[in-house]
């Protein structure tokens, strides 16, 4: 028996959907096929803005843009004969390209042989044959840039570290993924630990280090467990230790744990933390490439970068360099979250547009609301409004828009999100995580946050926006490390694109989205109220009273502006001002 | 807190790490794994055995969020306040927990049962908003679910 799944359109095309459903069931009966196919309405098939969508099982054909007139054809061809109707079929173009996540979800991460069977450690074998100079040459051809955020060319980092004289050198894998809203590093560490280890070994070979360190957040216990297990397997098989694979390359790896400090993602702070100290950043220069861990030359690479390295060595730098666009080659993993329909990790070639990522892969905005902006780069990044969604993704192109690539958080904001609230959230995060060593970050951040709080409380003054800009500028110029230098970015970019919204808060004392609770008030329109009492039941402050006959009303003195009555009212009787 | 095996416990940890440079954070991680937090007695013992001044140990302990100086509750409620969770309504969940348990962030209920912790991104933003209680992950939590989640765990206590 076949099943025909029809996607519920959530209120749109209601009549068309009903007509189609009725036509399908009645005609199936007329054809005497009522028992041959079951018609089911399902919540979601995953295709949107294509009219009525149906899926036929077990074949898995997906038809879009359906109308009543298509019913006979579907019954005859597909239900009776199991044929696909090409003119109705929806062919999903796969816009993702999985290089970093090539093994995630496909192999058993705890099974060493699974990784080896999927070209595992072949990149290392090639690297050993090629020798350090040619490995760096290959990396140069690939054009790979650091995936941790700043986008420094990986080959250059390795080349500089290699050129610094010294017997002892270190290479560190930065797995201190602290950006709220990004989790690609965790996925790779947990899903394909050996690829990161292989990348670290190749990096070690290239710079002439015989000691590698994994610095991983303690909050990721499974990642730690799997990396440790993979390291043990490597030792047992002679892939780590002395004379690896019969060569004269020696390499050891140990794990060090982070302990919940965002600033430790900054490379000099990370080094302090590995040394067992407070995670304070140090002035640069000297850069870690010259004087890093225990004062020795040190290369620090991000998890995603290292996971890409074996792929580049195995398939060649040139092949990798052809993916993506000039200046930003290869692929990038994004954590697509927020108000998007399909949230999750996506890996796309550079040069794809933001619109394609959010709408074609992500399926658009949740609940069909209007999109307001996309936030990239986490607390160091900025927002990008809709008019720029057709920009191809690359390090420079995002920077031009006032945001950054960052570690790959991509958060969709809809019309219900308040920009003042968003920048307050990100800045609050940075103030919380500021280590306090340098004054611009410690004091500047706190002052900016105080101004933002004032604005969202309705006590903003005319001067505030100018002041925000001034302090931001000082922080960018004078802070010691990346945290302080980039902390004002979310504020600056929201100010740049959504100044009117700030002004509405400061001058009119209004928050259109209702997020700034002190600026909104709720009331109930008597004529629309049906007296159902739902609002009264959810009110945590017991501010809503009434009855079915008298209707309900809000006592503004008791009201805490939580907005729960607004959300729960089905009749539009609760209004926000 | 007095644990009879304290000296041996710390000795075992120190034995494992003493030859490694920059081992302090790792030693403290192991101590916290053992006790659930870093008791002052243990910090003193680490200071003695590692020959590191106590001030250096507290310098590290107080810098990093992960280290706890007071005993955690029996059930640790961690509410994620990463960006995705924030946008999808985590602040309302925190309000609800505060309201139900009468605790502020970082506090434990008087009966020592629940501890409210706010964390920055648990790394599962696709499931936002997320709450974890003793390693159990609750995804797409709504305000109305909070009471149920708490009840689920307080009833466990009665059974035990």
XYZ file of C-alpha atoms in Angstrom:
737
model
C 0.000 0.000 0.000
C 1.202 3.452 -0.885
C 1.026 6.503 1.260
C 0.474 10.000 -0.024
C 1.679 12.594 2.442
C 0.293 16.078 1.957
C 2.102 18.912 3.664
C -0.058 21.094 5.844
C 0.226 24.678 4.657
C -0.391 26.208 8.089
C -3.326 28.319 7.085
C -2.137 29.497 3.680
C -3.953 28.138 0.630
C -6.510 26.651 2.958
C -9.219 26.248 0.344
C -6.875 24.878 -2.307
C -5.484 22.370 0.131
C -8.916 21.165 1.135
C -10.059 20.893 -2.484
C -6.966 18.939 -3.397
C -7.395 16.610 -0.475
C -11.054 15.989 -1.260
C -10.365 15.451 -4.961
C -7.619 12.996 -4.199
C -9.616 10.883 -1.771
C -12.822 10.840 -3.811
C -11.080 10.061 -7.061
C -9.067 7.297 -5.425
C -12.372 5.809 -4.344
C -13.833 6.246 -7.835
C -10.889 4.424 -9.304
C -11.376 1.656 -6.786
C -7.995 2.393 -5.291
C -9.118 3.514 -1.863
C -7.302 0.592 -0.294
C -4.220 0.987 -2.444
C -3.238 4.361 -1.120
C -3.598 6.131 2.199
C -3.792 9.917 2.231
C -2.231 11.585 5.248
C -1.811 15.254 6.065
C 1.550 15.827 7.707
C 2.978 18.847 9.433
C 6.133 19.237 7.453
C 7.894 17.781 4.442
C 10.587 20.422 4.362
C 9.724 22.317 1.183
C 8.250 25.760 1.429
C 6.841 28.461 -0.816
C 6.075 25.910 -3.523
C 2.316 25.695 -3.133
C 0.806 22.371 -2.217
C 3.453 19.740 -1.628
C 2.958 16.001 -1.483
C 5.218 13.032 -1.083
C 4.455 9.528 -2.288
C 5.820 6.648 -0.282
C 7.499 4.181 -0.558
C 8.987 5.643 -3.761
C 9.716 8.961 -2.097
C 8.603 11.088 -5.071
C 8.010 14.678 -4.059
C 5.528 16.733 -6.077
C 5.117 20.477 -5.747
C 2.711 23.148 -6.970
C -0.162 20.693 -6.982
C -3.676 21.503 -8.125
C -6.910 19.548 -8.420
C -6.323 19.049 -12.145
C -3.201 16.999 -11.423
C -5.065 14.386 -9.412
C -6.011 11.974 -12.254
C -2.464 11.947 -13.553
C -1.040 11.237 -10.120
C -3.461 8.388 -9.564
C -2.901 6.857 -12.963
C 0.830 7.134 -13.267
C 2.155 7.130 -9.747
C -0.386 5.194 -7.722
C -1.220 2.589 -10.339
C 2.118 2.200 -12.055
C 4.644 3.636 -9.650
C 5.953 6.095 -12.247
C 7.349 9.516 -11.512
C 5.689 12.542 -13.112
C 8.653 14.632 -14.155
C 6.722 17.871 -14.646
C 5.560 17.920 -11.017
C 8.586 16.440 -9.340
C 10.749 18.536 -7.119
C 14.455 17.953 -7.467
C 16.330 19.318 -4.535
C 19.555 20.966 -5.490
C 22.077 20.163 -2.867
C 23.804 23.419 -2.167
C 25.937 22.021 0.590
C 29.421 20.646 0.100
C 30.798 18.616 2.946
C 34.560 18.525 3.249
C 35.110 19.282 6.921
C 32.038 17.325 7.916
C 32.875 14.645 5.337
C 32.844 11.847 7.894
C 30.553 13.291 10.563
C 27.550 11.064 10.914
C 28.918 8.657 8.321
C 31.576 6.841 10.277
C 31.735 5.500 13.799
C 33.895 8.139 15.497
C 35.133 5.626 18.052
C 36.193 3.128 15.434
C 39.695 3.834 14.213
C 39.383 1.475 11.231
C 36.301 3.303 9.992
C 38.351 6.459 9.634
C 41.209 4.661 7.934
C 38.781 3.022 5.498
C 37.636 6.523 4.478
C 41.066 7.731 3.317
C 42.078 8.365 6.925
C 45.736 9.202 7.545
C 46.387 9.225 3.790
C 47.018 12.952 4.027
C 49.693 12.273 6.641
C 51.287 9.599 4.463
C 51.510 12.083 1.605
C 52.815 14.801 3.897
C 55.601 12.521 5.124
C 56.575 11.800 1.520
C 56.504 15.468 0.575
C 58.393 16.925 3.520
C 57.636 20.180 5.370
C 58.453 22.701 2.598
C 56.235 21.064 0.060
C 53.436 20.641 2.596
C 53.492 24.396 3.191
C 53.664 24.932 -0.584
C 50.566 22.771 -0.985
C 48.760 24.698 1.730
C 49.649 27.917 -0.062
C 48.097 26.605 -3.254
C 44.951 25.670 -1.369
C 44.524 29.220 -0.069
C 43.135 27.883 3.226
C 42.586 30.607 5.795
C 42.041 30.160 9.518
C 38.492 29.110 10.266
C 38.525 30.389 13.830
C 37.465 33.840 12.735
C 40.309 36.111 11.768
C 41.089 34.297 8.530
C 44.877 34.416 8.649
C 46.342 32.242 5.861
C 47.279 28.894 7.383
C 50.337 28.358 5.200
C 51.721 31.721 6.259
C 51.271 30.965 9.941
C 53.072 27.658 9.493
C 55.775 29.190 7.361
C 56.547 31.905 9.897
C 56.629 29.430 12.776
C 58.840 27.114 10.749
C 61.294 29.913 9.927
C 61.834 30.901 13.579
C 64.994 29.185 14.808
C 64.631 26.812 17.730
C 64.785 23.138 18.590
C 61.497 22.959 20.466
C 58.245 24.126 18.887
C 54.598 23.515 19.653
C 51.388 23.260 17.729
C 48.086 23.752 19.517
C 44.588 22.867 18.407
C 42.204 25.562 19.616
C 39.059 23.717 20.638
C 37.837 26.388 23.033
C 34.672 27.066 21.142
C 33.123 29.762 23.261
C 31.011 31.669 20.754
C 27.403 31.290 21.906
C 25.518 29.974 18.934
C 28.296 28.058 17.196
C 29.036 24.392 17.647
C 30.851 23.127 14.564
C 34.039 22.411 16.475
C 32.219 20.216 18.932
C 30.623 18.309 16.064
C 33.931 17.686 14.356
C 35.741 16.722 17.565
C 32.950 14.352 18.476
C 32.068 13.134 15.011
C 35.458 12.792 13.379
C 38.211 13.089 16.017
C 40.883 11.428 13.899
C 40.682 14.064 11.162
C 41.658 16.766 13.662
C 44.481 14.650 15.048
C 45.740 14.007 11.519
C 45.588 17.729 10.760
C 47.520 18.511 13.933
C 50.209 15.980 13.000
C 50.576 17.414 9.503
C 50.837 20.895 11.001
C 53.446 19.656 13.459
C 55.440 18.156 10.624
C 55.231 21.375 8.634
C 56.453 23.702 11.381
C 58.952 21.255 12.857
C 57.161 20.605 16.140
C 57.245 17.309 17.939
C 54.653 18.214 20.544
C 50.988 18.904 19.915
C 48.383 20.078 22.403
C 44.621 19.847 22.243
C 42.990 22.665 24.177
C 39.338 21.686 24.563
C 36.505 23.176 26.589
C 35.748 21.171 29.706
C 32.094 21.684 28.809
C 32.519 19.212 25.942
C 33.115 15.940 27.830
C 32.259 13.685 24.899
C 34.672 15.508 22.610
C 37.437 15.084 25.205
C 36.655 11.410 25.631
C 36.698 10.706 21.906
C 39.867 12.668 21.219
C 41.603 10.860 24.080
C 40.431 7.521 22.757
C 41.618 8.333 19.240
C 45.003 9.482 20.592
C 45.376 6.202 22.492
C 44.555 4.250 19.319
C 47.185 6.222 17.423
C 49.831 5.391 20.029
C 48.839 1.726 19.946
C 49.288 1.678 16.171
C 52.531 3.624 16.070
C 50.939 6.679 14.466
C 52.072 8.768 17.394
C 55.377 8.532 19.212
C 58.784 7.946 17.682
C 59.560 7.328 13.993
C 55.990 7.591 12.765
C 55.284 5.295 9.786
C 58.975 4.488 9.486
C 60.004 8.108 8.991
C 62.164 10.215 11.301
C 59.121 12.259 12.369
C 58.359 12.112 16.102
C 55.166 13.519 17.513
C 53.314 13.438 20.837
C 49.921 14.851 21.714
C 48.384 15.738 25.049
C 45.051 17.238 26.023
C 44.589 20.325 28.161
C 41.168 21.454 29.274
C 39.666 24.893 29.229
C 37.611 25.916 32.224
C 34.932 28.220 30.956
C 36.532 31.454 29.894
C 35.613 32.928 26.517
C 38.790 34.992 26.373
C 40.851 31.770 26.246
C 39.887 31.429 22.594
C 42.268 34.333 22.000
C 45.627 32.776 21.233
C 47.834 34.466 23.814
C 45.225 33.944 26.545
C 44.950 30.328 25.467
C 48.691 29.916 25.914
C 48.483 31.338 29.457
C 45.727 28.873 30.214
C 47.704 25.887 28.861
C 50.528 27.022 31.136
C 48.130 26.671 34.070
C 47.639 30.379 34.678
C 44.743 32.781 34.501
C 43.721 33.229 30.894
C 45.092 36.723 30.462
C 46.050 37.819 26.967
C 49.550 39.189 26.364
C 50.578 42.086 24.164
C 51.532 41.120 20.620
C 54.189 41.233 19.196
C 55.937 38.987 19.932
C 53.424 36.773 18.204
C 53.035 33.161 19.355
C 54.766 32.083 16.135
C 57.895 33.656 17.579
C 57.351 33.276 21.303
C 54.380 31.217 22.397
C 53.901 28.293 24.738
C 56.757 28.154 27.272
C 58.367 30.977 25.265
C 58.826 28.664 22.269
C 57.559 29.207 18.728
C 53.963 28.005 18.600
C 51.331 27.634 15.912
C 47.706 27.707 17.009
C 45.051 26.438 14.642
C 41.326 26.088 14.951
C 39.579 22.679 14.901
C 37.829 23.267 11.594
C 41.075 24.423 9.963
C 42.915 21.317 11.103
C 40.104 19.014 9.985
C 40.411 20.521 6.497
C 44.162 19.933 6.284
C 44.136 16.135 5.654
C 41.609 16.679 2.863
C 43.874 19.250 1.215
C 46.954 17.042 1.427
C 45.106 14.018 0.076
C 43.252 15.732 -2.767
C 45.840 18.398 -3.509
C 45.908 22.115 -2.748
C 44.927 23.101 -6.252
C 41.715 21.086 -6.217
C 40.757 22.672 -2.900
C 41.642 26.150 -4.163
C 39.148 25.792 -7.002
C 36.280 25.600 -4.529
C 34.931 28.922 -3.352
C 35.942 32.369 -4.534
C 39.079 34.432 -4.970
C 40.558 35.160 -1.561
C 38.194 32.852 0.287
C 38.642 29.306 -0.896
C 37.122 26.043 0.223
C 34.082 25.540 2.368
C 32.860 26.928 5.668
C 30.676 25.299 8.266
C 27.946 27.516 9.666
C 25.751 26.912 12.664
C 22.465 28.118 11.255
C 20.213 28.876 14.219
C 17.745 31.353 15.600
C 14.406 31.951 13.924
C 15.064 29.671 10.995
C 12.956 26.708 10.022
C 15.697 24.113 9.646
C 18.394 24.889 12.125
C 21.614 22.952 12.297
C 25.106 22.784 10.889
C 25.517 23.482 7.195
C 28.693 23.345 5.189
C 28.745 25.426 2.044
C 31.317 26.489 -0.502
C 32.522 30.066 -0.003
C 30.851 32.486 -2.367
C 27.352 31.180 -1.808
C 24.969 33.974 -0.848
C 23.449 34.475 2.573
C 20.017 34.201 0.979
C 20.788 30.761 -0.389
C 21.972 29.551 3.004
C 19.003 30.875 4.948
C 16.205 30.306 2.454
C 17.274 27.420 0.212
C 19.059 25.357 2.840
C 17.451 26.691 5.991
C 13.941 26.795 4.565
C 13.314 30.411 5.500
C 12.014 32.001 8.658
C 10.065 30.185 11.311
C 6.283 30.735 11.311
C 6.494 32.694 8.036
C 7.485 35.875 9.828
C 9.434 38.569 8.047
C 13.196 38.313 8.321
C 14.950 41.295 9.842
C 18.631 40.473 9.687
C 21.271 37.788 9.917
C 23.856 37.920 12.660
C 27.234 36.401 11.882
C 30.420 36.143 13.886
C 28.862 35.911 17.334
C 29.813 38.515 19.950
C 32.605 39.804 17.695
C 30.443 40.098 14.626
C 27.553 42.153 13.434
C 24.152 42.088 11.829
C 23.467 42.113 8.119
C 20.095 43.500 7.003
C 18.048 42.054 4.183
C 19.233 44.330 1.390
C 22.641 42.631 1.528
C 21.500 39.017 1.534
C 22.729 38.500 -2.018
C 26.325 39.174 -1.024
C 28.576 36.189 -1.655
C 30.017 34.881 1.598
C 33.733 35.520 2.006
C 36.074 36.959 4.625
C 36.336 40.372 2.970
C 32.751 40.672 1.770
C 31.343 40.141 5.260
C 33.849 42.533 6.733
C 32.775 45.209 4.278
C 29.253 44.887 5.600
C 30.458 45.528 9.144
C 30.283 41.929 10.247
C 32.815 39.104 10.178
C 32.978 35.459 9.190
C 33.896 34.579 12.752
C 33.840 31.000 13.825
C 30.636 30.449 11.878
C 27.614 31.299 13.950
C 24.752 32.423 11.722
C 21.706 33.567 13.580
C 18.477 34.534 11.900
C 16.578 37.428 13.468
C 12.939 38.078 12.656
C 10.630 41.069 13.046
C 9.996 40.172 16.694
C 13.621 40.707 17.653
C 14.688 44.074 18.981
C 18.080 45.320 17.830
C 18.791 47.198 21.054
C 18.073 44.016 22.934
C 20.373 41.976 20.667
C 23.296 44.332 21.054
C 22.674 44.450 24.793
C 22.803 40.650 24.845
C 26.104 40.407 22.971
C 27.753 43.246 24.808
C 26.575 41.789 28.104
C 28.297 38.587 27.117
C 31.582 40.338 26.388
C 31.436 42.378 29.585
C 30.856 39.168 31.494
C 33.765 37.482 29.775
C 36.197 40.385 29.767
C 39.225 39.293 31.752
C 39.661 42.759 33.206
C 43.319 43.145 32.391
C 43.111 46.224 30.165
C 41.062 49.328 30.895
C 39.442 50.033 27.496
C 37.689 46.676 27.494
C 36.907 46.524 31.200
C 35.612 50.074 31.584
C 34.450 50.770 28.042
C 32.340 47.653 27.880
C 30.669 48.357 31.207
C 29.888 51.943 30.221
C 28.451 50.967 26.858
C 26.307 48.350 28.529
C 25.025 50.912 31.017
C 23.986 53.181 28.145
C 22.238 50.349 26.330
C 20.400 49.370 29.501
C 19.324 52.966 29.928
C 18.031 53.078 26.367
C 16.043 49.886 26.715
C 14.586 51.118 29.997
C 13.279 54.202 28.268
C 15.718 56.551 29.980
C 17.940 57.164 26.997
C 19.043 60.724 26.256
C 19.891 62.382 22.938
C 23.595 62.162 23.518
C 23.617 58.393 24.038
C 24.058 57.213 20.462
C 26.997 59.541 19.956
C 28.558 58.337 23.179
C 28.148 54.717 22.168
C 30.062 55.445 18.984
C 32.840 57.237 20.811
C 33.414 54.552 23.415
C 33.237 51.875 20.732
C 35.946 53.591 18.757
C 38.185 53.822 21.822
C 37.679 50.147 22.626
C 38.497 49.098 19.077
C 41.687 51.092 19.017
C 43.021 50.620 22.524
C 42.028 47.169 23.753
C 44.787 44.623 24.260
C 43.253 41.628 22.577
C 40.632 40.623 20.070
C 37.884 40.340 22.652
C 37.913 44.010 23.538
C 38.677 45.181 20.027
C 35.666 43.410 18.574
C 33.241 43.629 21.503
C 31.610 46.858 20.201
C 30.957 45.355 16.745
C 27.407 44.138 17.432
C 26.508 47.600 18.759
C 28.136 49.457 15.870
C 26.563 47.329 13.168
C 23.077 47.511 14.661
C 23.526 51.271 14.991
C 24.615 51.470 11.371
C 21.653 49.613 9.915
C 18.949 50.114 12.502
C 19.557 53.609 13.806
C 15.870 54.391 13.457
C 15.077 51.638 15.911
C 17.502 53.072 18.458
C 15.983 56.502 17.917
C 12.515 55.104 18.508
C 13.760 53.846 21.868
C 15.516 57.065 22.800
C 13.112 59.704 21.476
C 9.676 58.095 21.281
C 10.344 55.610 24.104
C 8.900 52.825 21.991
C 10.041 49.282 21.335
C 8.154 47.967 18.331
C 9.016 44.337 18.965
C 7.974 44.426 22.604
C 11.282 43.022 23.859
C 12.144 45.994 26.028
C 9.532 45.376 28.688
C 9.717 48.794 30.284
C 8.704 50.428 27.022
C 5.581 48.444 26.348
C 2.208 48.221 27.949
C -0.611 45.820 27.303
C -4.343 46.331 27.291
C -7.405 44.391 26.268
C -9.923 45.603 23.693
C -13.317 44.826 25.178
C -15.031 44.404 21.809
C -12.657 41.737 20.662
C -12.466 39.879 23.967
C -14.553 36.697 23.977
C -14.137 36.214 27.695
C -12.351 32.888 27.306
C -10.051 33.740 30.189
C -6.856 32.275 28.733
C -4.974 35.502 29.444
C -6.018 35.452 33.072
C -4.819 31.891 33.461
C -1.306 32.524 32.121
C -0.735 35.850 33.863
C 2.030 35.326 36.430
C 1.276 38.589 38.210
C -2.476 37.965 38.599
C -3.002 41.315 36.899
C -5.819 40.141 34.638
C -9.290 39.758 36.052
C -12.771 39.472 34.651
C -15.387 36.950 33.650
C -17.069 35.611 30.541
C -19.864 38.150 30.863
C -17.821 41.195 31.843
C -14.806 40.359 29.641
C -11.280 40.730 30.959
C -9.065 43.691 31.718
C -5.487 44.290 32.800
C -4.548 46.054 35.990
C -1.591 48.112 34.753
C -0.195 48.584 38.230
C 0.266 44.877 38.716
C 1.274 44.124 35.110
C 4.929 43.107 34.616
C 4.766 43.412 30.793
C 5.815 39.812 30.255
C 3.616 39.554 27.177
C 2.270 36.086 27.894
C -1.340 37.244 27.526
C -0.445 38.751 24.156
C 1.018 35.462 22.974
C -1.833 33.348 24.204
C -4.800 35.424 22.943
C -6.242 33.900 19.801
C -8.610 36.761 19.070
C -6.218 39.683 18.862
C -7.894 41.266 21.858
C -4.678 41.880 23.760
C -2.786 44.789 22.248
C 0.743 45.979 22.795
C 1.686 49.641 22.797
C 33.557 19.274 54.489
C 35.802 16.561 55.902
C 36.713 13.592 53.785
C 39.009 11.039 55.353
C 40.575 10.119 52.064
C 41.311 13.718 51.141
C 45.095 13.447 51.412
C 45.189 10.232 49.381
C 42.735 11.567 46.805
C 44.844 14.617 46.198
C 48.006 12.526 46.206
C 46.654 10.340 43.412
C 45.827 13.391 41.311
C 49.149 15.075 41.952
C 51.018 11.847 41.209
C 49.399 11.786 37.764
C 50.283 15.344 36.836
C 53.410 16.266 38.810
C 55.846 15.798 35.918
C 53.865 17.954 33.508
C 54.473 21.659 33.228
C 51.532 23.979 33.775
C 49.538 21.259 35.488
C 47.566 23.355 37.978
C 44.351 23.652 35.972
C 44.352 19.960 35.164
C 44.881 19.050 38.830
C 41.964 21.263 39.838
C 39.789 19.680 37.147
C 40.506 16.257 38.631
C 39.751 17.479 42.149
C 36.444 18.937 41.010
C 35.563 15.722 39.184
C 36.088 13.866 42.457
C 34.076 16.153 44.770
C 31.763 18.050 42.469
C 33.442 21.291 43.539
C 36.789 22.397 44.929
C 36.544 22.424 48.739
C 38.894 24.732 50.582
C 40.503 21.750 52.354
C 41.314 20.200 49.001
C 42.765 23.460 47.690
C 44.986 23.621 50.787
C 46.106 20.036 50.257
C 46.885 20.716 46.582
C 48.889 23.734 47.690
C 50.906 21.585 50.107
C 51.540 18.696 47.781
C 52.221 20.690 44.612
C 54.156 23.309 46.548
C 52.140 26.126 44.995
C 50.966 29.082 47.104
C 47.271 28.970 47.974
C 46.858 32.422 46.464
C 47.979 31.100 43.078
C 45.388 28.339 43.316
C 42.557 30.719 44.140
C 43.764 33.077 41.442
C 42.981 30.345 38.944
C 39.849 29.033 40.662
C 38.194 32.424 40.718
C 39.084 33.307 37.137
C 37.432 30.360 35.456
C 33.662 29.922 35.500
C 33.862 26.173 35.430
C 35.339 25.801 38.908
C 32.881 25.788 41.770
C 33.790 26.745 45.303
C 30.554 25.663 46.940
C 28.837 22.264 46.818
C 26.418 21.931 43.939
C 22.783 20.971 44.498
C 21.680 17.419 43.967
C 20.181 18.409 40.647
C 21.963 21.040 38.685
C 19.569 22.901 36.406
C 21.578 24.495 33.631
C 19.702 26.936 31.463
C 21.464 27.721 28.236
C 21.713 31.421 27.452
C 23.500 31.150 24.139
C 22.222 33.391 21.373
C 19.827 30.896 19.839
C 18.321 29.998 23.217
C 18.131 33.653 24.195
C 16.164 34.530 21.085
C 13.841 31.614 21.480
C 12.812 32.463 25.001
C 15.377 31.235 27.527
C 14.986 34.375 29.702
C 11.354 33.434 30.317
C 12.468 29.966 31.445
C 14.890 31.484 33.935
C 12.095 33.700 35.249
C 9.881 30.684 35.676
C 12.537 28.694 37.561
C 13.257 31.659 39.823
C 9.572 31.974 40.454
C 9.044 28.276 41.189
C 12.159 27.526 43.220
C 12.883 30.914 44.803
C 16.514 30.845 43.757
C 18.663 33.289 41.876
C 21.375 32.395 39.432
C 24.164 30.417 41.098
C 22.080 29.586 44.161
C 20.886 26.296 45.573
C 17.425 25.730 47.008
C 17.215 25.523 50.792
C 16.681 21.764 50.700
C 19.896 21.428 48.658
C 18.018 19.779 45.837
C 18.203 22.188 42.933
C 20.933 24.494 41.812
C 20.211 27.088 39.144
C 23.032 27.695 36.747
C 23.074 29.843 33.645
C 25.468 28.620 30.992
C 26.731 30.102 27.787
C 25.894 27.807 24.934
C 25.715 24.087 25.440
C 26.467 23.643 21.762
C 23.126 22.278 20.629
C 21.576 25.443 19.250
C 19.339 23.475 16.905
C 17.348 22.347 19.940
C 16.917 25.820 21.457
C 15.920 26.697 24.080
C 17.684 24.032 26.074
C 17.734 23.084 29.749
C 19.807 20.283 31.189
C 19.158 18.676 34.537
C 21.814 16.241 35.666
C 22.998 15.427 32.130
C 19.473 15.007 30.832
C 18.795 17.398 27.983
C 15.395 19.003 27.521
C 14.972 20.657 24.140
C 12.570 23.258 22.767
C 11.387 23.931 26.309
C 8.388 26.175 26.814
C 7.596 28.147 29.919
C 4.814 25.737 30.785
C 7.187 22.744 30.684
C 9.420 24.007 33.470
C 7.183 22.903 36.331
C 6.926 19.437 34.814
C 10.708 19.127 34.494
C 11.246 20.165 38.095
C 8.513 17.830 39.291
C 10.089 14.961 37.406
C 13.244 15.345 39.458
C 11.759 16.185 42.823
C 9.688 12.995 42.621
C 12.885 11.047 42.002
C 14.031 12.136 45.423
C 10.937 10.658 47.039
C 11.530 7.309 45.363
C 15.155 7.276 46.424
